[in-house]
Structure formats: C-alpha cells, structure tokens
Short mmCIF file of C-alpha atoms and ligand atoms in Angstrom, two decimals:
data_model
loop_
_atom_site.label_atom_id
_atom_site.label_comp_id
_atom_site.label_asym_id
_atom_site.label_seq_id
_atom_site.Cartn_x
_atom_site.Cartn_y
_atom_site.Cartn_z
CA MET A 51 -20.45 -97.67 -121.56
CA LEU A 52 -21.82 -101.13 -122.04
CA TYR A 53 -20.43 -104.18 -124.62
CA SER A 54 -21.82 -107.43 -126.15
CA VAL A 55 -20.09 -110.12 -125.39
CA ARG A 56 -21.03 -113.13 -127.04
CA MET A 57 -18.84 -116.59 -128.07
CA ARG A 58 -19.22 -119.31 -129.76
CA ALA A 59 -17.34 -122.38 -129.83
CA ALA A 60 -16.65 -125.63 -132.28
CA GLN A 61 -15.05 -129.11 -133.18
CA GLY A 62 -14.29 -129.71 -136.88
CA GLY A 63 -13.85 -126.24 -137.62
CA PRO A 64 -16.36 -122.91 -137.93
CA HIS A 65 -20.17 -123.80 -137.41
CA GLU A 66 -20.87 -122.18 -140.59
CA ALA A 67 -18.01 -125.10 -141.98
CA GLY A 68 -20.19 -127.68 -140.77
CA GLY A 69 -18.36 -127.91 -137.20
CA ARG A 70 -19.79 -129.73 -134.43
CA HIS A 71 -21.32 -126.77 -131.77
CA ILE A 72 -19.70 -127.13 -128.71
CA SER A 73 -20.60 -124.03 -126.18
CA GLY A 74 -22.15 -120.41 -126.63
CA ALA A 75 -22.35 -117.98 -124.04
CA GLU A 76 -23.48 -113.81 -124.14
CA ARG A 77 -23.32 -110.98 -121.71
CA ILE A 78 -23.42 -108.00 -121.31
CA ALA A 79 -21.04 -105.63 -119.42
CA GLY A 80 -19.24 -103.12 -118.63
CA ALA A 81 -15.56 -102.03 -119.85
CA GLY A 82 -13.73 -103.02 -116.80
CA ASP A 83 -15.42 -106.03 -116.90
CA LEU A 84 -14.63 -106.91 -121.16
CA ALA A 85 -11.31 -108.69 -120.35
CA ALA A 86 -12.15 -111.01 -116.91
CA LEU A 87 -15.50 -112.02 -118.62
CA ALA A 88 -13.78 -113.05 -122.35
CA THR A 89 -11.47 -115.57 -120.48
CA GLU A 90 -13.51 -116.74 -118.45
CA MET A 91 -15.41 -117.50 -122.32
CA LEU A 92 -12.23 -118.99 -123.12
CA THR A 93 -11.73 -120.99 -120.34
CA ARG A 94 -15.65 -122.93 -120.50
CA ALA A 95 -15.40 -123.29 -124.29
CA LEU A 96 -11.50 -125.07 -123.96
CA ALA A 97 -12.87 -127.67 -120.54
CA HIS A 98 -16.49 -128.18 -121.64
CA SER A 99 -17.86 -131.26 -121.68
CA ARG A 100 -18.47 -131.43 -124.84
CA GLY A 101 -15.50 -131.82 -126.02
CA ARG A 102 -12.85 -129.45 -127.12
CA ALA A 103 -13.48 -126.59 -128.86
CA ASP A 104 -10.42 -126.28 -131.95
CA PHE A 105 -12.37 -123.21 -133.08
CA ILE A 106 -13.24 -120.20 -130.74
CA ASN A 107 -14.81 -116.52 -132.08
CA ILE A 108 -15.20 -114.19 -128.97
CA THR A 109 -17.04 -111.13 -130.03
CA VAL A 110 -17.49 -107.66 -128.47
CA GLU A 111 -19.91 -105.07 -129.16
CA ALA A 112 -20.43 -101.64 -128.14
CA ILE A 113 -24.32 -101.23 -127.49
CA ASN A 114 -26.64 -98.50 -127.00
CA ALA A 115 -27.78 -97.85 -123.09
CA GLU A 116 -30.80 -95.64 -124.29
CA ASN A 117 -32.02 -98.78 -126.19
CA VAL A 118 -31.84 -101.46 -123.76
CA ARG A 119 -34.93 -103.07 -122.60
CA ARG A 120 -35.47 -104.29 -118.94
CA VAL A 121 -37.76 -107.45 -118.77
CA PRO A 122 -38.80 -108.84 -114.66
CA LEU A 123 -37.00 -112.77 -114.38
CA LEU A 124 -39.69 -115.83 -114.12
CA PRO A 125 -41.05 -116.76 -110.87
CA VAL A 126 -39.13 -120.43 -110.63
CA THR A 127 -40.54 -123.39 -109.96
CA THR A 128 -38.69 -126.67 -109.20
CA VAL A 129 -41.71 -129.88 -109.88
CA ALA A 130 -40.25 -132.97 -108.14
CA VAL A 131 -40.13 -135.23 -111.00
CA PRO A 132 -38.91 -138.61 -110.72
CA ASP A 133 -37.82 -139.60 -114.36
CA VAL A 134 -37.48 -138.51 -117.86
CA ALA A 135 -40.45 -140.06 -119.22
CA ALA A 136 -42.20 -138.35 -115.97
CA GLY A 137 -39.99 -135.06 -116.61
CA ARG A 138 -41.13 -135.24 -120.36
CA GLU A 139 -44.92 -135.55 -119.31
CA ALA A 140 -44.90 -133.06 -116.98
CA ALA A 141 -43.25 -130.84 -119.15
CA VAL A 142 -45.62 -131.60 -122.22
CA ALA A 143 -48.74 -130.83 -119.47
CA GLN A 144 -47.37 -127.74 -118.64
CA LEU A 145 -46.48 -126.30 -122.63
CA ILE A 146 -50.19 -127.22 -122.64
CA LYS A 147 -51.20 -124.61 -119.60
CA ALA A 148 -49.19 -122.07 -121.12
CA GLY A 149 -51.09 -121.67 -124.58
CA VAL A 150 -49.20 -124.71 -126.52
CA ALA A 151 -51.86 -127.01 -128.73
CA PRO A 152 -51.61 -130.39 -127.43
CA ALA A 153 -50.73 -132.00 -130.42
CA ALA A 154 -48.45 -129.05 -130.67
CA ALA A 155 -46.41 -129.33 -127.95
CA ARG A 156 -46.31 -133.27 -128.37
CA GLN A 157 -44.47 -132.36 -132.00
CA GLY A 158 -41.95 -129.54 -129.88
CA LEU A 159 -40.95 -132.91 -127.77
CA ALA A 160 -40.66 -134.84 -131.14
CA ALA A 161 -38.31 -132.06 -132.95
CA LEU A 162 -35.50 -131.94 -130.08
CA LEU A 163 -35.92 -135.81 -129.53
CA GLY A 164 -35.18 -135.90 -133.37
CA LEU A 165 -31.90 -133.91 -133.02
CA ALA A 166 -29.29 -136.28 -134.33
CA ASP A 167 -26.51 -134.01 -132.50
CA SER A 168 -27.14 -130.51 -130.27
CA MET A 169 -27.99 -127.39 -132.85
CA ARG A 170 -25.80 -123.83 -131.67
CA GLY A 171 -29.90 -121.65 -131.22
CA ALA A 172 -33.64 -122.83 -130.63
CA MET A 173 -36.63 -123.61 -133.40
CA LEU A 174 -39.31 -121.47 -133.50
CA VAL A 175 -42.08 -124.34 -134.31
CA CYS A 176 -46.04 -122.97 -134.35
CA ALA A 177 -48.14 -123.12 -131.07
CA GLU A 178 -51.05 -124.18 -133.48
CA SER A 179 -49.96 -127.05 -135.75
CA GLY A 180 -46.61 -128.03 -134.61
CA ARG A 181 -44.74 -126.89 -137.96
CA ARG A 182 -41.38 -125.36 -137.41
CA LEU A 183 -41.37 -122.03 -139.03
CA ASP A 184 -37.60 -121.30 -139.29
CA ASN A 185 -35.44 -122.33 -142.07
CA LYS A 186 -32.17 -122.05 -139.75
CA ALA A 187 -31.47 -125.58 -139.87
CA LEU A 188 -28.84 -126.96 -137.40
CA ARG A 189 -28.44 -123.19 -136.52
CA GLY A 190 -31.62 -122.08 -135.40
CA VAL A 191 -32.22 -118.69 -133.95
CA ARG A 192 -29.72 -118.33 -130.61
CA VAL A 193 -30.76 -115.92 -128.58
CA SER A 194 -28.79 -112.94 -127.83
CA ARG A 195 -28.07 -109.41 -126.13
CA MET A 196 -28.87 -110.04 -122.78
CA ASP A 197 -27.43 -110.28 -119.27
CA ALA A 198 -29.48 -109.13 -115.63
CA ALA A 199 -29.34 -106.64 -114.99
CA ASP A 200 -27.68 -106.69 -111.10
CA PRO A 201 -25.60 -109.75 -111.53
CA ALA A 202 -24.75 -109.84 -107.38
CA GLY A 203 -28.29 -110.01 -107.00
CA LEU A 204 -28.98 -112.30 -109.14
CA THR A 205 -26.67 -114.56 -107.27
CA ALA A 206 -28.19 -113.78 -103.77
CA PHE A 207 -32.35 -115.16 -105.63
CA LEU A 208 -30.77 -117.74 -106.84
CA SER A 209 -29.01 -119.10 -103.29
CA ARG A 210 -31.68 -118.50 -101.19
CA ARG A 211 -33.40 -120.92 -103.46
CA GLY A 212 -30.07 -123.59 -103.66
CA LEU A 213 -29.67 -122.86 -107.57
CA ASN A 214 -26.83 -120.65 -107.71
CA ASN A 215 -24.96 -122.74 -111.14
CA ALA A 216 -24.59 -121.43 -114.69
CA HIS A 217 -26.86 -123.32 -116.25
CA VAL A 218 -30.01 -122.29 -114.31
CA ARG A 219 -28.66 -118.64 -113.87
CA GLU A 220 -28.42 -118.40 -117.74
CA ALA A 221 -31.33 -120.01 -118.36
CA LEU A 222 -33.68 -117.49 -116.12
CA VAL A 223 -32.15 -114.74 -118.33
CA LEU A 224 -32.85 -116.54 -121.60
CA ALA A 225 -35.84 -117.88 -120.98
CA ALA A 226 -37.05 -114.22 -119.21
CA LYS A 227 -35.57 -112.24 -122.72
CA VAL A 228 -37.66 -114.77 -125.23
CA ALA A 229 -40.71 -114.70 -122.41
CA ALA A 230 -41.25 -111.48 -123.14
CA ALA A 231 -41.19 -111.75 -126.57
CA PRO A 232 -43.69 -110.37 -129.26
CA GLY A 233 -45.71 -114.06 -130.18
CA VAL A 234 -43.61 -116.24 -128.06
CA VAL A 235 -46.17 -118.47 -126.21
CA ALA A 236 -43.96 -121.18 -124.83
CA GLU A 237 -40.20 -122.23 -124.65
CA LEU A 238 -39.45 -125.94 -124.15
CA CYS A 239 -35.48 -126.34 -122.91
CA TRP A 240 -32.87 -129.20 -122.06
CA SER A 241 -28.93 -128.90 -121.75
CA ASP A 242 -26.64 -129.81 -124.57
CA ASP A 243 -23.75 -130.73 -121.77
CA PRO A 244 -23.62 -134.20 -121.02
CA GLU A 245 -24.05 -134.37 -117.22
CA TYR A 246 -27.04 -132.13 -116.60
CA THR A 247 -30.19 -133.61 -117.29
CA ALA A 248 -32.30 -131.01 -115.84
CA GLY A 249 -34.55 -129.01 -118.14
CA TYR A 250 -37.83 -126.73 -118.34
CA VAL A 251 -40.70 -124.95 -119.94
CA ALA A 252 -41.28 -121.77 -119.90
CA SER A 253 -44.12 -118.68 -120.58
CA SER A 254 -45.01 -115.29 -119.35
CA GLN A 255 -46.72 -117.30 -116.15
CA GLY A 256 -42.99 -118.97 -115.56
CA TYR A 257 -40.55 -121.03 -115.07
CA TYR A 258 -40.94 -124.73 -114.72
CA ARG A 259 -37.80 -126.78 -113.97
CA PHE A 260 -37.67 -130.60 -114.01
CA PRO A 261 -35.06 -132.33 -112.83
CA TYR A 262 -34.80 -134.80 -115.64
CA LEU A 263 -35.72 -134.20 -118.92
CA LYS A 264 -33.36 -136.14 -120.76
CA PRO A 265 -31.11 -139.55 -119.90
CA TYR A 266 -28.01 -138.81 -117.96
CA GLY A 267 -24.78 -138.38 -121.17
CA SER A 268 -26.47 -136.65 -123.67
CA PRO A 269 -24.75 -134.73 -125.62
CA VAL A 270 -27.80 -133.66 -127.56
CA GLY A 271 -30.01 -131.14 -125.96
CA GLY A 272 -31.75 -127.79 -127.63
CA ARG A 273 -34.59 -125.40 -127.44
CA VAL A 274 -38.17 -125.14 -129.05
CA PHE A 275 -39.65 -121.34 -129.12
CA PHE A 276 -43.14 -121.41 -129.39
CA VAL A 277 -44.96 -118.68 -131.70
CA ALA A 278 -48.42 -117.59 -131.95
CA PRO A 279 -50.30 -118.26 -135.80
CA GLY A 280 -49.85 -115.38 -137.32
CA CYS A 281 -46.41 -114.07 -135.43
CA ASP A 282 -44.50 -111.81 -137.75
CA GLN A 283 -41.38 -113.67 -138.09
CA ALA A 284 -38.37 -111.15 -139.06
CA ALA A 285 -39.53 -109.10 -136.15
CA LEU A 286 -39.45 -111.88 -133.48
CA ILE A 287 -36.07 -113.19 -134.99
CA GLU A 288 -34.38 -109.36 -135.02
CA TYR A 289 -36.15 -109.37 -130.64
CA LEU A 290 -33.97 -111.88 -129.91
CA GLU A 291 -31.17 -111.90 -131.48
CA ARG A 292 -30.24 -108.55 -131.19
CA GLN A 293 -32.63 -106.38 -129.00
CA PRO A 294 -30.59 -105.28 -125.92
CA VAL A 295 -32.17 -106.90 -122.99
CA LEU A 296 -31.20 -106.25 -119.00
CA VAL A 297 -33.55 -108.84 -116.74
CA THR A 298 -34.78 -108.18 -113.44
CA ALA A 299 -35.01 -109.67 -110.04
CA PRO A 300 -37.48 -109.04 -107.12
CA GLU A 301 -36.60 -106.97 -104.42
CA GLU A 302 -36.89 -109.68 -101.47
CA GLU A 303 -36.56 -108.98 -97.98
CA SER A 304 -33.08 -110.26 -96.56
CA GLU A 305 -33.35 -113.93 -94.35
N1 WAQ B 410 -30.33 -118.81 -128.09
C1 WAQ B 410 -30.87 -120.16 -128.45
N2 WAQ B 410 -30.54 -121.65 -128.31
C2 WAQ B 410 -29.84 -121.36 -127.47
C3 WAQ B 410 -29.24 -121.02 -126.60
C4 WAQ B 410 -29.25 -118.98 -127.03
N3 WAQ B 410 -28.82 -118.14 -126.53
N4 WAQ B 410 -28.32 -120.54 -126.19
C5 WAQ B 410 -28.24 -122.61 -126.52
N5 WAQ B 410 -29.71 -122.72 -126.73
C6 WAQ B 410 -30.10 -124.17 -127.18
C7 WAQ B 410 -29.57 -124.72 -128.32
O1 WAQ B 410 -29.62 -125.67 -129.48
C8 WAQ B 410 -27.85 -125.66 -126.93
O2 WAQ B 410 -28.17 -126.74 -127.90
C9 WAQ B 410 -29.38 -125.80 -126.67
O3 WAQ B 410 -29.97 -124.70 -126.23
C10 WAQ B 410 -28.57 -126.06 -124.59
O4 WAQ B 410 -27.61 -125.25 -124.21
O5 WAQ B 410 -33.02 -124.74 -114.24
O6 WAQ B 410 -27.82 -125.12 -120.08
O7 WAQ B 410 -26.51 -123.65 -122.97
O8 WAQ B 410 -31.79 -126.13 -114.00
O9 WAQ B 410 -26.98 -126.50 -122.96
C11 WAQ B 410 -32.04 -126.04 -118.39
C12 WAQ B 410 -32.07 -126.51 -116.75
C13 WAQ B 410 -30.87 -125.76 -118.54
C14 WAQ B 410 -31.62 -124.94 -116.10
C15 WAQ B 410 -29.44 -125.55 -120.55
O10 WAQ B 410 -28.89 -125.28 -121.69
C16 WAQ B 410 -32.06 -125.86 -115.13
C17 WAQ B 410 -29.01 -125.67 -120.44
P1 WAQ B 410 -26.96 -125.48 -123.17
MG1 MG B 411 -23.74 -123.47 -124.23
MG1 MG B 412 -25.28 -122.60 -122.37
MG1 MG B 413 -24.62 -126.25 -123.36
#
C-alpha cells in the first residue's frame, strides 16, 4: 500500500485563517516509512528558517497504486550567472526558449517580484498574454502526490552532480510532474527560504538552474506555471493536486 503524506505549516494560525506560510512538503511512501516521514516533516516545520510554525498539518492518505503515473526526471543544467540581475535575465531568456511569449515571461517574473510574502502554492499564468489565470490568491495551486520512484537512485544521481540537497531534490521531483502536465509550457521558481538564492526554469526541454534569482536573506519566493492558451484549467489543477506521480531517474553507468 502506498500513501500520500503532505505537510503544511504556518505562523499566526492556519493558512486559511490568514497564517503566514512557513513550510510545506509532499511525499509518497509505504506504510513502513510513514512514522519516520512524519517526524522528519514535523522537525522541518519547527526548525524552519522562515520562522517557527504554530500550525502544522500532516495528512496521510492511501493512494491507489494502479492510478500512479511515472514521469521522467528532467535533464539538469546549471547556468553560471554572476548575480541576481544576470540570473533573472537568463531565466527570462530560457522561458522564451521554452515557448513563453517574451512579454508574458516578463509579466510572470514581475508577478513573483510583486509578492509581499510567499504564497503556499503556484500562480497559473497564460504563456501568451501573461495574465494570471487562477483565482486562488495567496494559496495558489499546490502540487501534491509526487515523489521519486527510487529515492536511493535519485540520491546517487544528485550526488554524482554535487547537487544532493533537499531543495534540489524536491524541486526536481515537482518540476518533472509539472512539466508533464497537460497544458503547461514552462515553470519559473525560486525558494522562499531566506538563505537559498537559487531558482530554476523548467519545461519538457529540461531543468535550468540559476544560482542567483533572488537576494540572500529575502523570504519571498514562489512559482509561476505558464500555461498554453485554451488549456483546460480544471483538468490541469486536478492533475497537479491529485494525480499520484512517481519520477524516474535515468539509469546511469556507475563511475
Ligand atoms: N506546489 C506549488 N507551489 C509550491 C509547492 C508545491 N508543492 N511547493 C512550494 N511552492 C511554491 C510556494 O509559493 C513557495 O513559497 C515557493 O514555491 C518556494 O518553495 O536547483 O526550495 O519549497 O538549486 O522554498 C529551487 C532551486 C528551490 C533548487 C525551490 O522552493 C536548485 C524551493 P520552496
Ligand atoms: Mg517549502
Ligand atoms: Mg519546498
Ligand atoms: Mg521554502
């Protein structure tokens, strides 16, 4: 039996009562791993660099193993930019290469820069017009029910590239699910953890990391999913929130 395990933590009460988002996590695990996973999530929420949570919700739900989809990990490229300004320029260029209209790419970036504090999920933005499409305000769309198909294999894959940290690991899994979504053209993301300045642009072409997309110390991060005009938004949100996905890493020669 497989279970979806999700955590969300906030400060000043629950998110839905106006609490400030501190941390979230989503995993898929077998019964034998649930206790350790819940402990790990609690520890993360209580010791987060965004502040101490006073509301923590952990949800465990069985998922139907027959309904699980497998999607491939995206190829990873690190683009060595010297600073935040160069990182944002390069990210916009990458969004355009992935098929986002130039003005829409800039509007998506501006939408992230205009946030006063972090959202819990992602904005849906039209890849053609740059208009925000979802009406979910600060909640946004939270992608859930995804994990690595082979956690140890993903660790080995990341270690060989010097990238084995939780931010990269979770972002690669999320980006693989999102890039495989019906109607998603590309994603732009940077972390809301004040000490983590890196972000990425992902699409079916790959995952492009930029070491600087925001200044050190900023607690404002977020995600934009650029979607094709005419995309079925209800079907997209259903897939992002509910479709169980396991992300498979390519098999590699051992070194
Ligand atoms: N679904 C939708 N949006 C999410 C989710 C999710 N499951 N998790 C986080 N977000 C949004 C939300 O607005 C957060 O405020 C924001 O993204 C940042 O989340 O290659 O760590 O978990 O070095 O802080 C990217 C670079 C790290 C990794 C991203 O995001 C690398 C990161 P965080
Ligand atoms: Mg988080
Ligand atoms: Mg995260
Ligand atoms: Mg964070």
